[in-house]
Coordinates of C-alpha atoms and ligand atoms in Angstrom, one line a residue:
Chain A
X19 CA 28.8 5.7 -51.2
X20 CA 31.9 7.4 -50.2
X21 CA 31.1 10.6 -51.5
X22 CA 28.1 10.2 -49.6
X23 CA 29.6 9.8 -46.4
X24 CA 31.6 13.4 -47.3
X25 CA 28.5 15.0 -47.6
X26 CA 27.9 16.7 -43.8
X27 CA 31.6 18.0 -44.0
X28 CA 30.7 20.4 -46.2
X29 CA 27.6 21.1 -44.0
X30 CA 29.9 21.3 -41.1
X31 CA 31.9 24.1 -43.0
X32 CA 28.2 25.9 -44.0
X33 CA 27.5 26.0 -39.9
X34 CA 30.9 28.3 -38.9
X35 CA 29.6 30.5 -41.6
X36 CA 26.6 31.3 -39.4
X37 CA 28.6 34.0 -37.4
X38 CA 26.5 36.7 -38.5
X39 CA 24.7 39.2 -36.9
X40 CA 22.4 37.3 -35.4
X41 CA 24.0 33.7 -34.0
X42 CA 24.7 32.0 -31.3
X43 CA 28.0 30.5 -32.3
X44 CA 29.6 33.7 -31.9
X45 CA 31.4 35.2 -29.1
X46 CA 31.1 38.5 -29.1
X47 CA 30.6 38.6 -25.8
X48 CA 31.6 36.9 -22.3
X49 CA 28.2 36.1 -21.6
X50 CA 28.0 34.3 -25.1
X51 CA 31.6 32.6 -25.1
X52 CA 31.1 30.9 -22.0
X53 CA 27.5 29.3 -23.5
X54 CA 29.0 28.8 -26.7
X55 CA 32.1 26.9 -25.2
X56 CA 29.5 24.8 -23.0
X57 CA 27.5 23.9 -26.3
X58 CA 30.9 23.1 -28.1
X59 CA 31.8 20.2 -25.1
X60 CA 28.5 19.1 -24.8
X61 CA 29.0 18.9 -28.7
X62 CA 31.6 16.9 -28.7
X63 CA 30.9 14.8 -25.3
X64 CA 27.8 13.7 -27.1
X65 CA 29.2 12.9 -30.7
X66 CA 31.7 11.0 -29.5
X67 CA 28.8 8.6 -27.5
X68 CA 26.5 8.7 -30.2
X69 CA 29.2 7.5 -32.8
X70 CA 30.5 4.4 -30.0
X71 CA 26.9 3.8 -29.8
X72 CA 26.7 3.5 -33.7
X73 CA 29.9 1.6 -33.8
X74 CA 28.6 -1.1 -30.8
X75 CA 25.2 -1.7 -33.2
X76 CA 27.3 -2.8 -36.5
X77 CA 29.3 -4.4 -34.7
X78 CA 26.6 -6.6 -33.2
X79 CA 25.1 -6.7 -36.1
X80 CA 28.1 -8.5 -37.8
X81 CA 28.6 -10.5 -35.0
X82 CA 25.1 -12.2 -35.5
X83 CA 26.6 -13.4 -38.9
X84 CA 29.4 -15.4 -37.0
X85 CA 29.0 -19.2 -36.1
X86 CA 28.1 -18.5 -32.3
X87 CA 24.1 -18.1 -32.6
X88 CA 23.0 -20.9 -30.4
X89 CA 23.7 -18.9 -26.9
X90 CA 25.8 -22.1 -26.0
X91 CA 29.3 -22.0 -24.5
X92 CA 31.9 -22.9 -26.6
X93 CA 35.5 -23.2 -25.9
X94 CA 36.6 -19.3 -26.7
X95 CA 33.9 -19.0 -24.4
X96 CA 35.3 -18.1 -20.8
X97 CA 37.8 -15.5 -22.4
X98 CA 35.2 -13.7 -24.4
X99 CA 32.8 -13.5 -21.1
X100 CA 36.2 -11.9 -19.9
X101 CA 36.4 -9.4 -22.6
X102 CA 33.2 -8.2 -22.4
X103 CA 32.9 -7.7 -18.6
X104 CA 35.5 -5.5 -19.3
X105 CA 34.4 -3.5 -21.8
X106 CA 30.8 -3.5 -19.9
X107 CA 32.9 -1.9 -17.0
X108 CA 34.8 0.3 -19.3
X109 CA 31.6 2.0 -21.0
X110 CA 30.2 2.3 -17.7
X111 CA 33.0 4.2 -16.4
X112 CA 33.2 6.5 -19.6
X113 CA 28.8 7.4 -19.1
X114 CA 29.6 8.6 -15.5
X115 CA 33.1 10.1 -16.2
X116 CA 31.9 12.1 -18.9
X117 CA 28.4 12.6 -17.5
X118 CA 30.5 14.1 -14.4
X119 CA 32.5 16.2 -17.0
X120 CA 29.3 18.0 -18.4
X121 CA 27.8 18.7 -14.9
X122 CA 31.3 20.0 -13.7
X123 CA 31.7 22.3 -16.6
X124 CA 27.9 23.3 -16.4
X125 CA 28.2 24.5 -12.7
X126 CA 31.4 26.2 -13.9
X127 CA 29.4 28.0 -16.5
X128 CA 26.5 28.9 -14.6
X129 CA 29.2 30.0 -11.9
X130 CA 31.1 32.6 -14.5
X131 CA 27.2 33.7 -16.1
X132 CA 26.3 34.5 -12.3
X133 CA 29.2 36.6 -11.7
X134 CA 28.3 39.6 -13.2
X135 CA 31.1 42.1 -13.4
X136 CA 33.8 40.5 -11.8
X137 CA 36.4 43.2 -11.9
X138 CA 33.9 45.6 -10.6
X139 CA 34.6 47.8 -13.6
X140 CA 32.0 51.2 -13.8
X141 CA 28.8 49.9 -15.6
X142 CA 26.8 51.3 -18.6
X143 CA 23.3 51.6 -17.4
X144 CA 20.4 51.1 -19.7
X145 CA 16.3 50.7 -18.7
X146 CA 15.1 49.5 -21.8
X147 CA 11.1 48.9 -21.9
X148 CA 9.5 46.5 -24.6
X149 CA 6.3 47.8 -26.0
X150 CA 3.9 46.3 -28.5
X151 CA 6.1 46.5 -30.6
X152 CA 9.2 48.2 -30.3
X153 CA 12.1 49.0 -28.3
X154 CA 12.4 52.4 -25.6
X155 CA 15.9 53.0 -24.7
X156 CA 16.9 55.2 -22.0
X157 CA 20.5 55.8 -20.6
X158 CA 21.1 56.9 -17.2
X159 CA 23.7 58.6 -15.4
X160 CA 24.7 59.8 -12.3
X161 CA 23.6 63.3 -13.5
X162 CA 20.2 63.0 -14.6
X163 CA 21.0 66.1 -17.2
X164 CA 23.2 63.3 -19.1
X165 CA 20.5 61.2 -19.5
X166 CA 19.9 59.7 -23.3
X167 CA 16.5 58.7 -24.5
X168 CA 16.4 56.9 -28.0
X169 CA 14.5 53.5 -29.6
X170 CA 15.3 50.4 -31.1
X171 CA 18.9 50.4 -31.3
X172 CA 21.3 50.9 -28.4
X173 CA 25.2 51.4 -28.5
X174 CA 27.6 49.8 -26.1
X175 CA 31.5 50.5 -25.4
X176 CA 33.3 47.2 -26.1
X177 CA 35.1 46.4 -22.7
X178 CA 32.9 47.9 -20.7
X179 CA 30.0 46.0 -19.0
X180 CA 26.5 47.4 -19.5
X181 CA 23.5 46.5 -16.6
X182 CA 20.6 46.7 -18.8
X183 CA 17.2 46.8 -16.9
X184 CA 14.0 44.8 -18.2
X185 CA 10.5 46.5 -18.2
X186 CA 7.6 46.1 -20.1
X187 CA 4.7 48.6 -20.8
X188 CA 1.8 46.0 -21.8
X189 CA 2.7 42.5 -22.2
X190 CA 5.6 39.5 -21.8
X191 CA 8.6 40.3 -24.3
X192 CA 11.8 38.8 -24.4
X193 CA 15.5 40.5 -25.0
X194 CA 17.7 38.2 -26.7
X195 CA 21.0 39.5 -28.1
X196 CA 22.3 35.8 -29.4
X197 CA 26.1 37.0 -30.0
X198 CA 26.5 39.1 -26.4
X199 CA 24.1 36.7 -24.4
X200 CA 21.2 34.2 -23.5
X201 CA 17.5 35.7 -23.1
X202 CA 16.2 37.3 -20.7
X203 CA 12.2 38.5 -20.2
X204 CA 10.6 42.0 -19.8
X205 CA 7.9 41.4 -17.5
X206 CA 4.8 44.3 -17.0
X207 CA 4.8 45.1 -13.5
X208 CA 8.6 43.7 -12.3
X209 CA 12.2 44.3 -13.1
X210 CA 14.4 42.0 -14.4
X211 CA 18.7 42.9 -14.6
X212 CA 21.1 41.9 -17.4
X213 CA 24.5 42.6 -17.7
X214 CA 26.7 42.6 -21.1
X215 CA 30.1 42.4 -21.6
X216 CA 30.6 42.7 -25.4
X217 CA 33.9 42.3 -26.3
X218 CA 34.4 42.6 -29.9
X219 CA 33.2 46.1 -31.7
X220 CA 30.5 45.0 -34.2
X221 CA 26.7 45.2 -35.5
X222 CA 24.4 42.7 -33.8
X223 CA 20.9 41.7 -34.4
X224 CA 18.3 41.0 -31.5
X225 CA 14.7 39.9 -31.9
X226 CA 12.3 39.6 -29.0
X227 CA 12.3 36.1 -28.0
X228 CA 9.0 35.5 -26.7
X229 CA 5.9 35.5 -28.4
X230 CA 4.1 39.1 -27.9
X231 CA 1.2 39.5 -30.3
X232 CA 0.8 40.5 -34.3
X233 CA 3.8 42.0 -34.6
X234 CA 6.3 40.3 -32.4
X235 CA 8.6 39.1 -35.8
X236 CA 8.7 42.7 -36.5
X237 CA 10.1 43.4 -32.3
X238 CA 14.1 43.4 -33.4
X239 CA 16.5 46.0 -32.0
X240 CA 20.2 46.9 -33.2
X241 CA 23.0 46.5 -31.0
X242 CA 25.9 48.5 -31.9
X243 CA 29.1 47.6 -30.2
X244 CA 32.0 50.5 -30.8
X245 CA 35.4 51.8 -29.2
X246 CA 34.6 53.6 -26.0
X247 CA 36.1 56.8 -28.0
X248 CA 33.3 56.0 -30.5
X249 CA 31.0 55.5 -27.9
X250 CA 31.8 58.5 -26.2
X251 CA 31.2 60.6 -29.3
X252 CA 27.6 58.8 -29.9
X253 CA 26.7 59.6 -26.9
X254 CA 27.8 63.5 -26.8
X255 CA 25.6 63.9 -30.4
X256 CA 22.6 62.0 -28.9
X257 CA 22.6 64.4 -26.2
X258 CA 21.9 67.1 -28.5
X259 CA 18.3 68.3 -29.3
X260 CA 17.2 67.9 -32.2
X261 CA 18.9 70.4 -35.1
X262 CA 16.5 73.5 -36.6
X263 CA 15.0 72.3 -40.2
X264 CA 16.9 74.3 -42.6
X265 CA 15.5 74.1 -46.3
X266 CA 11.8 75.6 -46.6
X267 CA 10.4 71.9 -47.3
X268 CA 12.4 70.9 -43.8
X269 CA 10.7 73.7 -42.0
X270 CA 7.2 73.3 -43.1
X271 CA 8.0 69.5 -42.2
X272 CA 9.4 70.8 -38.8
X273 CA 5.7 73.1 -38.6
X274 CA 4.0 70.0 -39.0
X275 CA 5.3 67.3 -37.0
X276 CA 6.0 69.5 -33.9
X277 CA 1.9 70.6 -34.3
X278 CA -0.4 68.2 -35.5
X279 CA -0.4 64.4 -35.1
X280 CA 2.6 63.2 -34.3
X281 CA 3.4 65.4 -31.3
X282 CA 1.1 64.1 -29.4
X283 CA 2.9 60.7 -29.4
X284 CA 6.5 61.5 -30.1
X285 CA 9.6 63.3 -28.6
X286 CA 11.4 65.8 -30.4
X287 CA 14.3 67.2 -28.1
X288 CA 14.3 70.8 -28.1
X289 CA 10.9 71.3 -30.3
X290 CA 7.0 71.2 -28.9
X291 CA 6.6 67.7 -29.7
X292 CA 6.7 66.1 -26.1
X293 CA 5.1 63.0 -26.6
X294 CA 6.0 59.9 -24.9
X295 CA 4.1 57.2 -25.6
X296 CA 6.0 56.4 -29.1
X297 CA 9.8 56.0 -30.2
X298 CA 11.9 59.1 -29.4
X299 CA 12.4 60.8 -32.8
X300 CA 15.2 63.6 -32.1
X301 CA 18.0 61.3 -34.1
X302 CA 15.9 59.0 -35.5
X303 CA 17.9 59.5 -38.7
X304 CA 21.0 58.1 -37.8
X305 CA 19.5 54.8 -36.6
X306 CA 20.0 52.0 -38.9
X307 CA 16.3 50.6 -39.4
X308 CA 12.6 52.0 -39.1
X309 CA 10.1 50.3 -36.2
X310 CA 12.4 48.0 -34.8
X311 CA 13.8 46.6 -37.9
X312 CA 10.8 46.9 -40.2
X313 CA 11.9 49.3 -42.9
X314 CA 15.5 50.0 -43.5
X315 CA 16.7 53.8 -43.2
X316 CA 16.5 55.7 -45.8
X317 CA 14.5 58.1 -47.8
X318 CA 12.3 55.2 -49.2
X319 CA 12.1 53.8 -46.3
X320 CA 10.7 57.1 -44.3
X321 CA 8.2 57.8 -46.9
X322 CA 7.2 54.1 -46.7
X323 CA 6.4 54.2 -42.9
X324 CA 4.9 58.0 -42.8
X325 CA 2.8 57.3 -45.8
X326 CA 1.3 53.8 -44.7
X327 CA 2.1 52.5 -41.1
X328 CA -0.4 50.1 -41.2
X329 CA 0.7 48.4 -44.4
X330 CA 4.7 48.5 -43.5
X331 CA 3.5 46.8 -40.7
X332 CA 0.0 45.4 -40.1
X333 CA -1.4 46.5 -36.7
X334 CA 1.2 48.6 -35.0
X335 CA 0.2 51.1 -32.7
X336 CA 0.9 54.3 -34.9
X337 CA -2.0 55.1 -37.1
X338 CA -2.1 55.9 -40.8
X339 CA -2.4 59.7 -40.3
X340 CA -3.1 60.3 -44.2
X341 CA -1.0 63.1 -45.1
X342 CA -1.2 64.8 -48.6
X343 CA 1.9 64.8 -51.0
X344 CA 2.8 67.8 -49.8
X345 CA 3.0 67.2 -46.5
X346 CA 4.4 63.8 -47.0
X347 CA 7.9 65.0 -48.6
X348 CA 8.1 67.9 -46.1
X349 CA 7.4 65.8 -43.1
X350 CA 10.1 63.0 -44.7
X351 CA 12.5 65.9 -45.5
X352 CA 12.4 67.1 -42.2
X353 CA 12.6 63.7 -40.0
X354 CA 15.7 63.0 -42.6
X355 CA 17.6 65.8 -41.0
X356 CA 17.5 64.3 -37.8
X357 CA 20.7 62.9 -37.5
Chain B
X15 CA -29.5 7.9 -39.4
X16 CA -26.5 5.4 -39.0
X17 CA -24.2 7.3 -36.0
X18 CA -20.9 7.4 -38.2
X19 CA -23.0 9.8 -40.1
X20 CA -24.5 11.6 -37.2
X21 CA -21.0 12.0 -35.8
X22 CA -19.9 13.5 -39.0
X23 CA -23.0 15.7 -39.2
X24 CA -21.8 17.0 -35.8
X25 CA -18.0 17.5 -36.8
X26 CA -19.4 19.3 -39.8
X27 CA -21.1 21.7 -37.8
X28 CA -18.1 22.6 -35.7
X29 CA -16.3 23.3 -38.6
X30 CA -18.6 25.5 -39.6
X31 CA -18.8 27.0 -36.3
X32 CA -15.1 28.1 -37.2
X33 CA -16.7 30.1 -40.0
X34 CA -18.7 32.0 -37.2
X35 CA -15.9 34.9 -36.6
X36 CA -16.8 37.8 -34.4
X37 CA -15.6 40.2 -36.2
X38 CA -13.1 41.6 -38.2
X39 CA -10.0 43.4 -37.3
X40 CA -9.6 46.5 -39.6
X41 CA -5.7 47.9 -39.7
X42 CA -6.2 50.3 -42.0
X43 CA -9.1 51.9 -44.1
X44 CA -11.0 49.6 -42.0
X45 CA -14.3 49.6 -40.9
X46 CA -14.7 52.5 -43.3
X47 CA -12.1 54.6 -45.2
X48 CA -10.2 57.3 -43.4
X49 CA -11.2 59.9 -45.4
X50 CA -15.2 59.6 -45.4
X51 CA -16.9 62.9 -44.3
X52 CA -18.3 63.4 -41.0
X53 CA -21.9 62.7 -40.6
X54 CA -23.7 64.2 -37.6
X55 CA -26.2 62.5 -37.1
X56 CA -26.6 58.5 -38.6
X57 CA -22.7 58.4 -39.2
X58 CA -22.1 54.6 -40.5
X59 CA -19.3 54.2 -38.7
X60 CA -21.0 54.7 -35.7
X61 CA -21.7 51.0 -35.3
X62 CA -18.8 49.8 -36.7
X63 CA -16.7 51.3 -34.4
X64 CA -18.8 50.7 -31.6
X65 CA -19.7 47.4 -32.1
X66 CA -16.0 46.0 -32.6
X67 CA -14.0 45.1 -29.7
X68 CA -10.6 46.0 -31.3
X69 CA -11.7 49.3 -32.0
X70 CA -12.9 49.8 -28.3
X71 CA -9.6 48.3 -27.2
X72 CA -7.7 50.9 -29.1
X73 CA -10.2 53.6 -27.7
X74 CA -8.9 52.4 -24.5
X75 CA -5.3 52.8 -24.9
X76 CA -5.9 56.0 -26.6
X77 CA -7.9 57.5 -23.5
X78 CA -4.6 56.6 -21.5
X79 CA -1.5 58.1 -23.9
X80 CA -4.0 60.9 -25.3
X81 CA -4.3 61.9 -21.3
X82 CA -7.8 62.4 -21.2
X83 CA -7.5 60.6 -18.1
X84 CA -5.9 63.2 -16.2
X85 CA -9.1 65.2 -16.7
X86 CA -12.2 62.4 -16.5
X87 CA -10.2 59.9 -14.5
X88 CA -10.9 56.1 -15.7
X89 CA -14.7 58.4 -16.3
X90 CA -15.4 58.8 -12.6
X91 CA -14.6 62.4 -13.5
X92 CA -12.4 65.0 -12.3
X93 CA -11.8 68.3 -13.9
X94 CA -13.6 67.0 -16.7
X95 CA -17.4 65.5 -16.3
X96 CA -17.9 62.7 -15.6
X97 CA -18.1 59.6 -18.5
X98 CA -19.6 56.3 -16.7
X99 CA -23.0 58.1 -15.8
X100 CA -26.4 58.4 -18.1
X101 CA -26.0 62.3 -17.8
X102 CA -24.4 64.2 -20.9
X103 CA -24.1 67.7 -21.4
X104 CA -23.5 67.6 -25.5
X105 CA -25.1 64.0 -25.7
X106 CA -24.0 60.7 -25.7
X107 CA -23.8 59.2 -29.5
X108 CA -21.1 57.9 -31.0
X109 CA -21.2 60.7 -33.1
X110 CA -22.0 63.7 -30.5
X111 CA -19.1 62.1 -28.4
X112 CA -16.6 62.3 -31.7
X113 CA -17.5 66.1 -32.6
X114 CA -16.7 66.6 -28.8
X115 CA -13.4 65.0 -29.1
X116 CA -12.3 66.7 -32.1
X117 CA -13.9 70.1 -31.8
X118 CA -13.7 70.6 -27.9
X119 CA -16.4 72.0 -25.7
X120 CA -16.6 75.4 -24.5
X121 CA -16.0 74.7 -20.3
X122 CA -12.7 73.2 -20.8
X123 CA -12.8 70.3 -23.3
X124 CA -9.9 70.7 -25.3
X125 CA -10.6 70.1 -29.4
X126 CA -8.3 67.2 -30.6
X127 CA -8.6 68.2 -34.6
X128 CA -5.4 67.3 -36.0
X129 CA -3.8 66.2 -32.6
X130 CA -6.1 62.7 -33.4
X131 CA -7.4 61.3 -36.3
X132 CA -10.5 60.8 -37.1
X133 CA -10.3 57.5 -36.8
X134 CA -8.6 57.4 -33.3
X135 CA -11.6 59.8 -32.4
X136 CA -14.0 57.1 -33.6
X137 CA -12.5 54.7 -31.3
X138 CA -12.2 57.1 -28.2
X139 CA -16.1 57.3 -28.5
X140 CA -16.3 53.6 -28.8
X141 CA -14.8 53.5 -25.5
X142 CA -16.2 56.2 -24.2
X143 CA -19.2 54.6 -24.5
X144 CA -18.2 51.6 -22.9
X145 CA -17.9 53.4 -19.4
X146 CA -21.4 53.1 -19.3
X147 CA -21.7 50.1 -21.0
X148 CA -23.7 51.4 -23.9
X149 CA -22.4 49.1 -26.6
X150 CA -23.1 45.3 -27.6
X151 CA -22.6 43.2 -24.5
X152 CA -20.0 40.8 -26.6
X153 CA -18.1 43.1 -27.5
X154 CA -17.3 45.2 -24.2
X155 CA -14.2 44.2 -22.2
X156 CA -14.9 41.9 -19.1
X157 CA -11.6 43.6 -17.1
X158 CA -9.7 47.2 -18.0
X159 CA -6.5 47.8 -18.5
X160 CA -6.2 49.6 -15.3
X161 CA -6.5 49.3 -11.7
X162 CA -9.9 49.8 -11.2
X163 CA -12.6 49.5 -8.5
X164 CA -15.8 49.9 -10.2
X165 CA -17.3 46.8 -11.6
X166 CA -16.3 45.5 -15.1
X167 CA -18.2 46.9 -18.3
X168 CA -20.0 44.2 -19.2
X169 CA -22.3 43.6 -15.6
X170 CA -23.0 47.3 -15.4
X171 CA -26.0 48.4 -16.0
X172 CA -27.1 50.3 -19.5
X173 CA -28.7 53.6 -18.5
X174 CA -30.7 55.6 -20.7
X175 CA -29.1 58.7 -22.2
X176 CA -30.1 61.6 -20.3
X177 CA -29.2 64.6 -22.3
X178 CA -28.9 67.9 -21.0
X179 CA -29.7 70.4 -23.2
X180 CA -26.1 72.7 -24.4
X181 CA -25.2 75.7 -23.9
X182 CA -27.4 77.7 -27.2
X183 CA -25.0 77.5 -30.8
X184 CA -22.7 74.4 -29.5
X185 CA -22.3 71.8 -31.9
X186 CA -24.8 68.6 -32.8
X187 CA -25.9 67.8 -29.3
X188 CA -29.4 67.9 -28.8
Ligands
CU5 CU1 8.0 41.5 -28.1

C-alpha cells in the first residue's frame, strides 16, 4: 500500500523530462514562460483544493463510524455547531481568495501576452504561408534586395523579437511552436500577427495545430533558435543563390531539375528553375528534415522523396515524376549540394 | 415481418450503403500506372481520369500554378481560345485535349512534355473538360476554387463537341 501511494512521484519526475523539442513545459520563450507559470499556479491552486476536498470526504466518512448518527443534539453539541460554522466560513473564504488569485494572475498574463515587444526592440519580420502541406517562409527587410525565401524551417536570433505574419494559400492551418508560444491560425484570405521572443538558443519542433486534410500530421516546421552572430551568418549564406553543380553527376542533375519537371514548381536562386508554387529549393540541403518533417535529411532520405513522393507521403501535392536510375542519383547528387 | 426485424433490415441496408463509395482516390500509380503508353484515340484512362472528382480537383489546381490561366483565363479565353465553349480547334476528348497539353499547338499553345507529367496532363484534361461540363454530373465541382461569375459546372449546360477541322499534319484531332 505504501509503495503504492509512491507510485505518481516517479511519474511526476517522468513529466519534467518532457522538455523536449516539442513541449509545453518549457520556457524557451517569453511567450511560453508566462503560460507555463500560469499553468504551474493553476497547478497548484487546484491540487491543493482537490486534495482538501479528498481529505473533507474521509474525514466524513470516518465520522459516520462515530456514536453521533441520530442527527440529535447532544451535549458537545453547541461547540461542534461552532467549529463547523467556522470552518464553513473558512473554506468559503479560501474558494473566493484563491478563485480571485487565478483571475488576478490570468489578467496579468493575458496583460504581459498582449504586450508585444515591450522594449520596442527592432523586430525580425517573417510572412510565413501554410500550404497543403508545408511551410513557405519568407524574410523581409527594409531593402527588399535582402529579402530570404526558404520552407519549413525558420531561424530566429535569441533576444530578439520576431513579428511573424499568418497567411494561408488554400485552407485553415494552425502555427503552434509549444516551447516559444500558444497557437495561432493561418487563415486564407486574412492576416493574422505573432510575435516571438525566444530566449534560449535551441531546436524546436512545431506541428500545425489545426486539422488541414490528409497530410496535416506530416505539416511540422523546425525552429532554429541561434546567437544573433549565428543568425547573422545564416542569413548572409541563405542569401546566396544557389552554388554551380560541380562533379559531372551534379551537373547533369543541375541540367535536369532546372529543365524538366521540377522547374516548373520550384525556386532555384540563380538557375532557370523559377517556380513558385512549391518549397524554395536553393539550400534545401542544409535544412534539417524533407516536406515539413517527413523524411530526415540525408542522402536516403532525398532519394526517398525524389524517387516516390506519393509513398513518403500519401497525397501531397508533388507528383511521382518517375525518373530512371540515372537520373535519380544525378538529380539527388545535385540537390545534396545545395547547402 | 415482426418490426424489430424490419428495423434491422433497414439498419442493414445503411450499412451497406457505407459500402457504396464514389470512388477511389488514386496517390500514385493510380487510376492506371504512370508509365502506360499513350493511346490516341480510346485511351483507358480517359474515363478514369475524367470521371473522378479528385483527379478533376487536381486538374484544377494545376490549371492555376501551371499558369495556363494567364493565357485561357478561368476558360473565358484570352490569348489562348477559349475552353468553356462547344467549339474546338484540335477537338475536345480527353485524349485530343492531353496531346494538346503535352505536345502544344502551332498558334501559341505551348507543349508541356517534360514540364508535366503525364499524369498531371490527364488531370488538366479532366478539368478542362469540366469548363463545359462534359464529364459525369457527380463528379463535377458545384463551386471553383476561384472568384468566378459564370455559373457553377454542374448547372451548365453540356454542349455537343463542335470540332473544327486543324490546321492539315497537326496531331490526333479530327
Ligand atoms: Cu496544416
Amino acid at each position: 500500500m505504501r509503495r503504492r501511494l509512491l507510485l505518481p512521484i516517479p511519474l511526476f519526475v517522468l513529466v519534467s523530462g518532457c522538455a523536449g523539442i516539442q513541449s509545453v513545459s518549457d520556457d524557451a520563450g517569453r511567450e511560453s514562460g508566462l503560460i507555463w507559470s500560469l499553468f504551474v499556479l493553476f497547478g497548484i491552486v487546484t491540487a491543493i483544493f482537490y486534495v482538501a476536498v479528498i481529505a473533507f470526504l474521509i474525514a466524513a466518512y470516518w465520522r459516520r463510524g462515530g456514536s453521533n448518527q441520530d442527527g440529535l443534539p447532544d451535549e458537545g453539541g453547541v461547540t461542534r455547531e461552532r467549529s463547523l460554522r467556522t470552518a464553513f466560513f473558512l473554506w468559503t473564504g479560501a474558494v473566493i481568495g484563491s478563485l480571485s488569485l487565478l483571475a488576478l494572475a490570468s489578467y496579468f498574463t493575458d496583460r504581459g501576452l498582449a504586450s508585444v515587444n515591450p522594449e520596442n526592440k527592432p523586430m525580425v519580420g517573417i510572412d510565413l504561408v501554410a500550404n497543403q502541406w508545408w511551410w513557405d517562409v519568407r524574410y523581409h527587410y527594409d531593402d527588399p534586395s535582402q529579402n530570404i525565401r526558404t520552407a519549413n524551417e525558420i531561424h530566429l536570433p535569441a533576444g530578439v523579437p520576431a513579428m511573424i505574419s499568418l497567411k494561408s494559400n488554400d485552407v485553415i492551418h494552425s502555427f503552434w511552436v509549444p516551447n516559444l508560444a500558444g497557437k495561432q491560425d493561418l487563415i486564407p484570405g486574412r492576416i493574422n500577427d505573432i510575435v516571438l521572443m525566444p530566449r534560449r538558443i535551441g531546436h524546436y519542433r512545431a506541428q500545425c495545430a489545426e486539422y488541414c486534410g490528409l497530410q496535416h500530421a506530416h505539416m511540422a516546421l523546425d525552429v532554429i533558435v541561434e546567437s544573433p552572430a549565428d543568425f547573422q551568418r545564416w542569413e548572409a549564406a541563405q542569401r546566396q543563390p544557389a552554388p554551380a553543380p560541380a562533379t559531372p553527376l551534379a551537373q547533369a542533375g543541375y541540367a535536369y531539375v532546372t529543365s524538366r519537371e521540377c522547374s516548373t514548381c520550384h525556386n532555384i536562386a540563380g538557375t532557370n528553375a523559377n517556380g513558385t508554387v512549391a518549397p524554395d529549393l536553393t539550400h534545401v540541403a542544409g535544412r534539417r528534415t524533407i516536406a515539413a518533417g517527413t523524411l530526415p535529411m540525408n542522402r536516403a532520405g532525398l532519394y526517398a522523396w525524389i524517387a516516390d513522393p506519393q509513398g513518403a507521403k500519401p497525397g501531397n501535392n508533388m507528383p511521382t515524376v518517375g525518373l530512371n536510375a540515372d537520373e535519380l542519383h544525378a538529380v539527388a547528387a545535385y540537390l545534396e549540394t545545395l547547402k | 415481418m415482426s418490426s424489430p426485424c424490419r428495423a434491422s433490415l433497414i439498419l442493414l441496408a445503411f450499412i451497406l450503403l457505407a459500402g457504396c463509395d464514389r470512388e477511389k482516390r488514386g496517390m500514385t500509380h493510380e487510376p492506371k500506372p504512370e508509365t502506360m503508353a499513350f493511346v490516341p484515340s480510346g485511351d483507358p484512362r480517359a474515363s478514369d481520369y475524367e470521371n473522378n472528382a479528385f483527379q478533376m480537383s487536381q486538374g484544377q489546381r494545376l490549371f492555376m500554378w501551371m499558369n495556363c490561366v494567364g493565357c485561357h483565363a478561368h476558360g473565358g479565353g484570352g490569348m489562348g481560345p477559349p475552353l468553356m465553349d462547344d467549339k474546338w480547334r484540335y477537338g475536345g476528348r480527353m485524349e485530343d485535349i492531353v496531346y494538346t497539353i503535352l505536345n502544344g499547338r502551332p498558334n501559341g499553345m505551348p507543349p508541356f512534355k517534360g514540364r508535366l507529367t503525364e499524369q498531371q496532363a490527364w488531370q488538366l484534361a479532366s478539368y478542362v473538360r469540366s469548363l463545359s461540363a462534359q464529364p459525369r454530373q457527380d463528379v463535377l465541382y458545384s463551386r471553383s476554387d476561384e472568384m468566378s461569375i459564370t455559373e457553377p459546372a454542374t448547372l451548365k449546360e453540356r454542349n455537343a463537341i463542335m470540332n473544327e477541322p486543324p490546321a492539315p499534319g497537326h496531331g490526333p484531332g479530327k
